Amino acid sequence: MAAAALAQSGGVTFFQYRNKNGTRCEIYETALRLARVVRTSGALFILNDHADIAAAVGADGVHLGQDDLPIAAARIILGPKALVGISTHSLEQARAAQAAGADYIGFGPVYPTRTKDAGAVQGLENLAAVAAAVSIPVIAIGGITRDTIGDVMRAGASGAAVIGALCTAGDIPSTAAELIRLMRTVGTLKK
């Protein structure tokens, strides 16, 4: 909770809670607390994998993996106004996600990452190809740092997942503000 509040104070407006090892009850309880914290600034709160828990805690949406519920099924649970995103790791998956009605995709890992096991590194060239091929926002995932975020945004990403960069920072609010500034300076991130 503390890291989320600190990131908010640095300007982060989109939060995703991911817990691959917790029980469904633990995920629900943590998501409920996080949703309350995130809402204090009007930021969006997305829950990973569990559309039913996302609905139960009043999340703004769900982020699915390739082996989770289909996008259409998540929409039935969450309703038409909820955000439904999905992780993709190839151009074909990105195109399929858009065709299935995803609001956004996560694409990567762009760089090696220790935060999650996301498969083979995709690199900037594949990120650029995906960003050019779909009309929905592409959020770059995997190993993105202050030193690489400009390259990611220049490749066409609409935003970037930066959990590793934030959680290893000594000053989360300042790091968040700097990452956001860099995304706005070189990319398409809107104010």
CSV table of C-alpha atoms in Angstrom, one decimal:
chain,number,residue,atom,x,y,z
A,1,MET,CA,0.0,0.0,0.0
A,2,ALA,CA,2.8,2.4,0.9
A,3,ALA,CA,4.5,2.0,-2.5
A,4,ALA,CA,1.2,2.7,-4.3
A,5,ALA,CA,0.6,5.8,-2.2
A,6,LEU,CA,4.2,7.0,-2.9
A,7,ALA,CA,3.8,6.4,-6.6
A,8,GLN,CA,0.5,8.3,-6.6
A,9,SER,CA,2.3,11.3,-5.0
A,10,GLY,CA,4.7,11.2,-7.9
A,11,GLY,CA,1.9,11.3,-10.5
A,12,VAL,CA,1.2,7.7,-11.4
A,13,THR,CA,-2.4,7.4,-12.6
A,14,PHE,CA,-2.7,3.7,-13.6
A,15,PHE,CA,-2.1,0.9,-11.2
A,16,GLN,CA,-2.2,-2.9,-11.8
A,17,TYR,CA,-2.2,-5.3,-8.9
A,18,ARG,CA,-0.7,-8.7,-9.7
A,19,ASN,CA,-0.3,-11.6,-7.4
A,20,LYS,CA,0.3,-15.0,-8.9
A,21,ASN,CA,0.9,-16.9,-5.6
A,22,GLY,CA,-1.8,-15.6,-3.2
A,23,THR,CA,-5.0,-17.3,-2.4
A,24,ARG,CA,-8.1,-15.8,-4.0
A,25,CYS,CA,-9.1,-14.5,-0.5
A,26,GLU,CA,-5.7,-12.8,-0.1
A,27,ILE,CA,-5.9,-11.3,-3.6
A,28,TYR,CA,-9.5,-10.0,-2.8
A,29,GLU,CA,-8.5,-8.4,0.5
A,30,THR,CA,-5.3,-6.8,-0.9
A,31,ALA,CA,-7.1,-5.6,-4.0
A,32,LEU,CA,-9.9,-4.1,-1.9
A,33,ARG,CA,-7.4,-2.1,0.2
A,34,LEU,CA,-5.4,-1.0,-2.9
A,35,ALA,CA,-8.5,0.1,-4.7
A,36,ARG,CA,-9.3,2.4,-1.8
A,37,VAL,CA,-5.8,3.8,-1.8
A,38,VAL,CA,-5.7,4.3,-5.6
A,39,ARG,CA,-9.1,6.0,-5.7
A,40,THR,CA,-7.9,8.8,-3.4
A,41,SER,CA,-6.2,10.5,-6.4
A,42,GLY,CA,-8.7,9.4,-9.1
A,43,ALA,CA,-6.2,6.9,-10.6
A,44,LEU,CA,-7.3,3.8,-12.4
A,45,PHE,CA,-7.0,0.5,-10.7
A,46,ILE,CA,-6.8,-2.8,-12.7
A,47,LEU,CA,-6.6,-6.2,-11.2
A,48,ASN,CA,-4.6,-8.9,-12.9
A,49,ASP,CA,-6.2,-12.2,-14.0
A,50,HIS,CA,-9.4,-12.3,-11.9
A,51,ALA,CA,-12.4,-10.6,-13.5
A,52,ASP,CA,-14.7,-11.7,-10.7
A,53,ILE,CA,-12.5,-10.3,-8.0
A,54,ALA,CA,-12.1,-7.1,-10.0
A,55,ALA,CA,-15.9,-6.7,-10.1
A,56,ALA,CA,-16.2,-7.5,-6.4
A,57,VAL,CA,-13.7,-4.8,-5.4
A,58,GLY,CA,-15.0,-2.2,-7.9
A,59,ALA,CA,-11.8,-2.1,-9.9
A,60,ASP,CA,-11.8,-0.2,-13.1
A,61,GLY,CA,-11.0,-3.3,-15.1
A,62,VAL,CA,-8.9,-6.5,-15.4
A,63,HIS,CA,-5.7,-7.3,-17.1
A,64,LEU,CA,-5.7,-10.8,-18.6
A,65,GLY,CA,-3.0,-13.3,-19.5
A,66,GLN,CA,-3.1,-15.4,-22.6
A,67,ASP,CA,-4.4,-18.4,-20.5
A,68,ASP,CA,-7.0,-16.4,-18.6
A,69,LEU,CA,-10.7,-15.9,-19.5
A,70,PRO,CA,-11.4,-14.7,-23.0
A,71,ILE,CA,-11.9,-10.9,-23.3
A,72,ALA,CA,-15.6,-11.3,-24.0
A,73,ALA,CA,-16.2,-13.4,-20.9
A,74,ALA,CA,-14.4,-10.8,-18.8
A,75,ARG,CA,-16.7,-8.1,-20.2
A,76,ILE,CA,-19.7,-10.1,-19.2
A,77,ILE,CA,-18.5,-10.2,-15.6
A,78,LEU,CA,-17.3,-6.5,-15.5
A,79,GLY,CA,-19.7,-4.8,-17.8
A,80,PRO,CA,-19.2,-2.8,-21.0
A,81,LYS,CA,-17.5,0.2,-19.3
A,82,ALA,CA,-14.7,-1.7,-17.6
A,83,LEU,CA,-11.2,-1.7,-19.1
A,84,VAL,CA,-10.0,-5.0,-20.3
A,85,GLY,CA,-6.4,-5.4,-21.2
A,86,ILE,CA,-4.3,-8.4,-22.1
A,87,SER,CA,-0.6,-9.4,-22.1
A,88,THR,CA,0.7,-10.2,-25.6
A,89,HIS,CA,4.1,-11.5,-26.7
A,90,SER,CA,3.8,-11.4,-30.5
A,91,LEU,CA,2.3,-9.5,-33.3
A,92,GLU,CA,-0.3,-12.2,-33.9
A,93,GLN,CA,-1.4,-12.1,-30.2
A,94,ALA,CA,-1.6,-8.3,-30.4
A,95,ARG,CA,-3.8,-8.3,-33.5
A,96,ALA,CA,-6.0,-11.0,-32.0
A,97,ALA,CA,-6.4,-9.0,-28.8
A,98,GLN,CA,-7.5,-6.0,-30.7
A,99,ALA,CA,-9.9,-8.1,-32.8
A,100,ALA,CA,-11.4,-9.6,-29.6
A,101,GLY,CA,-12.1,-6.1,-28.2
A,102,ALA,CA,-9.3,-5.4,-25.8
A,103,ASP,CA,-9.1,-1.8,-24.6
A,104,TYR,CA,-5.3,-2.0,-24.5
A,105,ILE,CA,-2.5,-4.5,-24.6
A,106,GLY,CA,0.6,-5.1,-22.6
A,107,PHE,CA,3.5,-6.1,-24.9
A,108,GLY,CA,6.8,-7.6,-24.0
A,109,PRO,CA,9.0,-8.3,-22.3
A,110,VAL,CA,10.8,-5.6,-24.1
A,111,TYR,CA,13.9,-6.1,-22.0
A,112,PRO,CA,15.0,-8.9,-19.6
A,113,THR,CA,13.0,-8.7,-16.3
A,114,ARG,CA,13.1,-10.3,-12.9
A,115,THR,CA,9.6,-9.0,-12.0
A,116,LYS,CA,7.8,-11.7,-13.9
A,117,ASP,CA,8.3,-14.7,-16.1
A,118,ALA,CA,7.0,-13.3,-19.4
A,119,GLY,CA,8.8,-15.4,-22.0
A,120,ALA,CA,11.4,-14.4,-24.6
A,121,VAL,CA,12.6,-10.9,-24.8
A,122,GLN,CA,10.8,-9.1,-27.6
A,123,GLY,CA,13.0,-6.0,-28.0
A,124,LEU,CA,12.2,-2.6,-29.5
A,125,GLU,CA,11.8,-3.7,-33.1
A,126,ASN,CA,8.9,-6.0,-32.2
A,127,LEU,CA,7.4,-3.3,-29.9
A,128,ALA,CA,7.5,-0.9,-32.9
A,129,ALA,CA,5.9,-3.4,-35.2
A,130,VAL,CA,3.1,-4.1,-32.7
A,131,ALA,CA,2.5,-0.4,-32.0
A,132,ALA,CA,2.2,0.2,-35.8
A,133,ALA,CA,-0.1,-2.7,-36.4
A,134,VAL,CA,-2.8,-2.0,-33.8
A,135,SER,CA,-4.9,1.1,-33.0
A,136,ILE,CA,-5.4,0.4,-29.3
A,137,PRO,CA,-2.8,1.6,-26.7
A,138,VAL,CA,0.3,-0.5,-26.3
A,139,ILE,CA,1.8,-0.6,-22.8
A,140,ALA,CA,5.4,-1.8,-22.9
A,141,ILE,CA,6.3,-4.3,-20.2
A,142,GLY,CA,9.5,-5.9,-19.0
A,143,GLY,CA,12.7,-4.4,-17.6
A,144,ILE,CA,12.0,-0.8,-18.4
A,145,THR,CA,14.1,1.8,-16.6
A,146,ARG,CA,14.8,5.5,-16.6
A,147,ASP,CA,17.6,4.8,-19.2
A,148,THR,CA,15.4,2.8,-21.6
A,149,ILE,CA,11.9,4.5,-21.2
A,150,GLY,CA,12.7,7.0,-24.0
A,151,ASP,CA,13.5,4.3,-26.4
A,152,VAL,CA,10.3,2.5,-25.5
A,153,MET,CA,8.2,5.5,-26.1
A,154,ARG,CA,10.0,6.4,-29.4
A,155,ALA,CA,9.2,2.8,-30.5
A,156,GLY,CA,5.5,3.7,-30.3
A,157,ALA,CA,4.4,2.6,-26.8
A,158,SER,CA,1.5,4.5,-25.3
A,159,GLY,CA,2.9,3.9,-21.8
A,160,ALA,CA,5.1,1.6,-19.8
A,161,ALA,CA,4.9,-0.7,-16.8
A,162,VAL,CA,7.7,0.4,-14.5
A,163,ILE,CA,7.2,-1.6,-11.3
A,164,GLY,CA,10.8,-2.7,-11.0
A,165,ALA,CA,12.1,0.8,-11.6
A,166,LEU,CA,9.8,2.2,-9.0
A,167,CYS,CA,10.2,-0.5,-6.3
A,168,THR,CA,14.0,-0.4,-6.4
A,169,ALA,CA,14.1,3.4,-6.3
A,170,GLY,CA,15.2,5.1,-3.1
A,171,ASP,CA,12.7,7.9,-3.7
A,172,ILE,CA,9.5,6.5,-5.4
A,173,PRO,CA,7.7,9.8,-5.8
A,174,SER,CA,10.7,11.5,-7.5
A,175,THR,CA,11.4,8.5,-9.7
A,176,ALA,CA,7.7,8.3,-10.7
A,177,ALA,CA,7.6,11.9,-11.6
A,178,GLU,CA,10.8,11.6,-13.6
A,179,LEU,CA,9.6,8.6,-15.5
A,180,ILE,CA,6.3,10.3,-16.4
A,181,ARG,CA,8.2,13.4,-17.5
A,182,LEU,CA,10.4,11.3,-19.8
A,183,MET,CA,7.3,9.5,-21.2
A,184,ARG,CA,5.6,12.8,-22.0
A,185,THR,CA,8.7,14.4,-23.4
A,186,VAL,CA,9.5,11.7,-26.0
A,187,GLY,CA,6.3,9.7,-26.3
A,188,THR,CA,2.6,9.9,-26.8
A,189,LEU,CA,1.7,9.8,-23.1
A,190,LYS,CA,-1.0,12.5,-22.5
A,191,LYS,CA,-1.0,14.9,-19.6
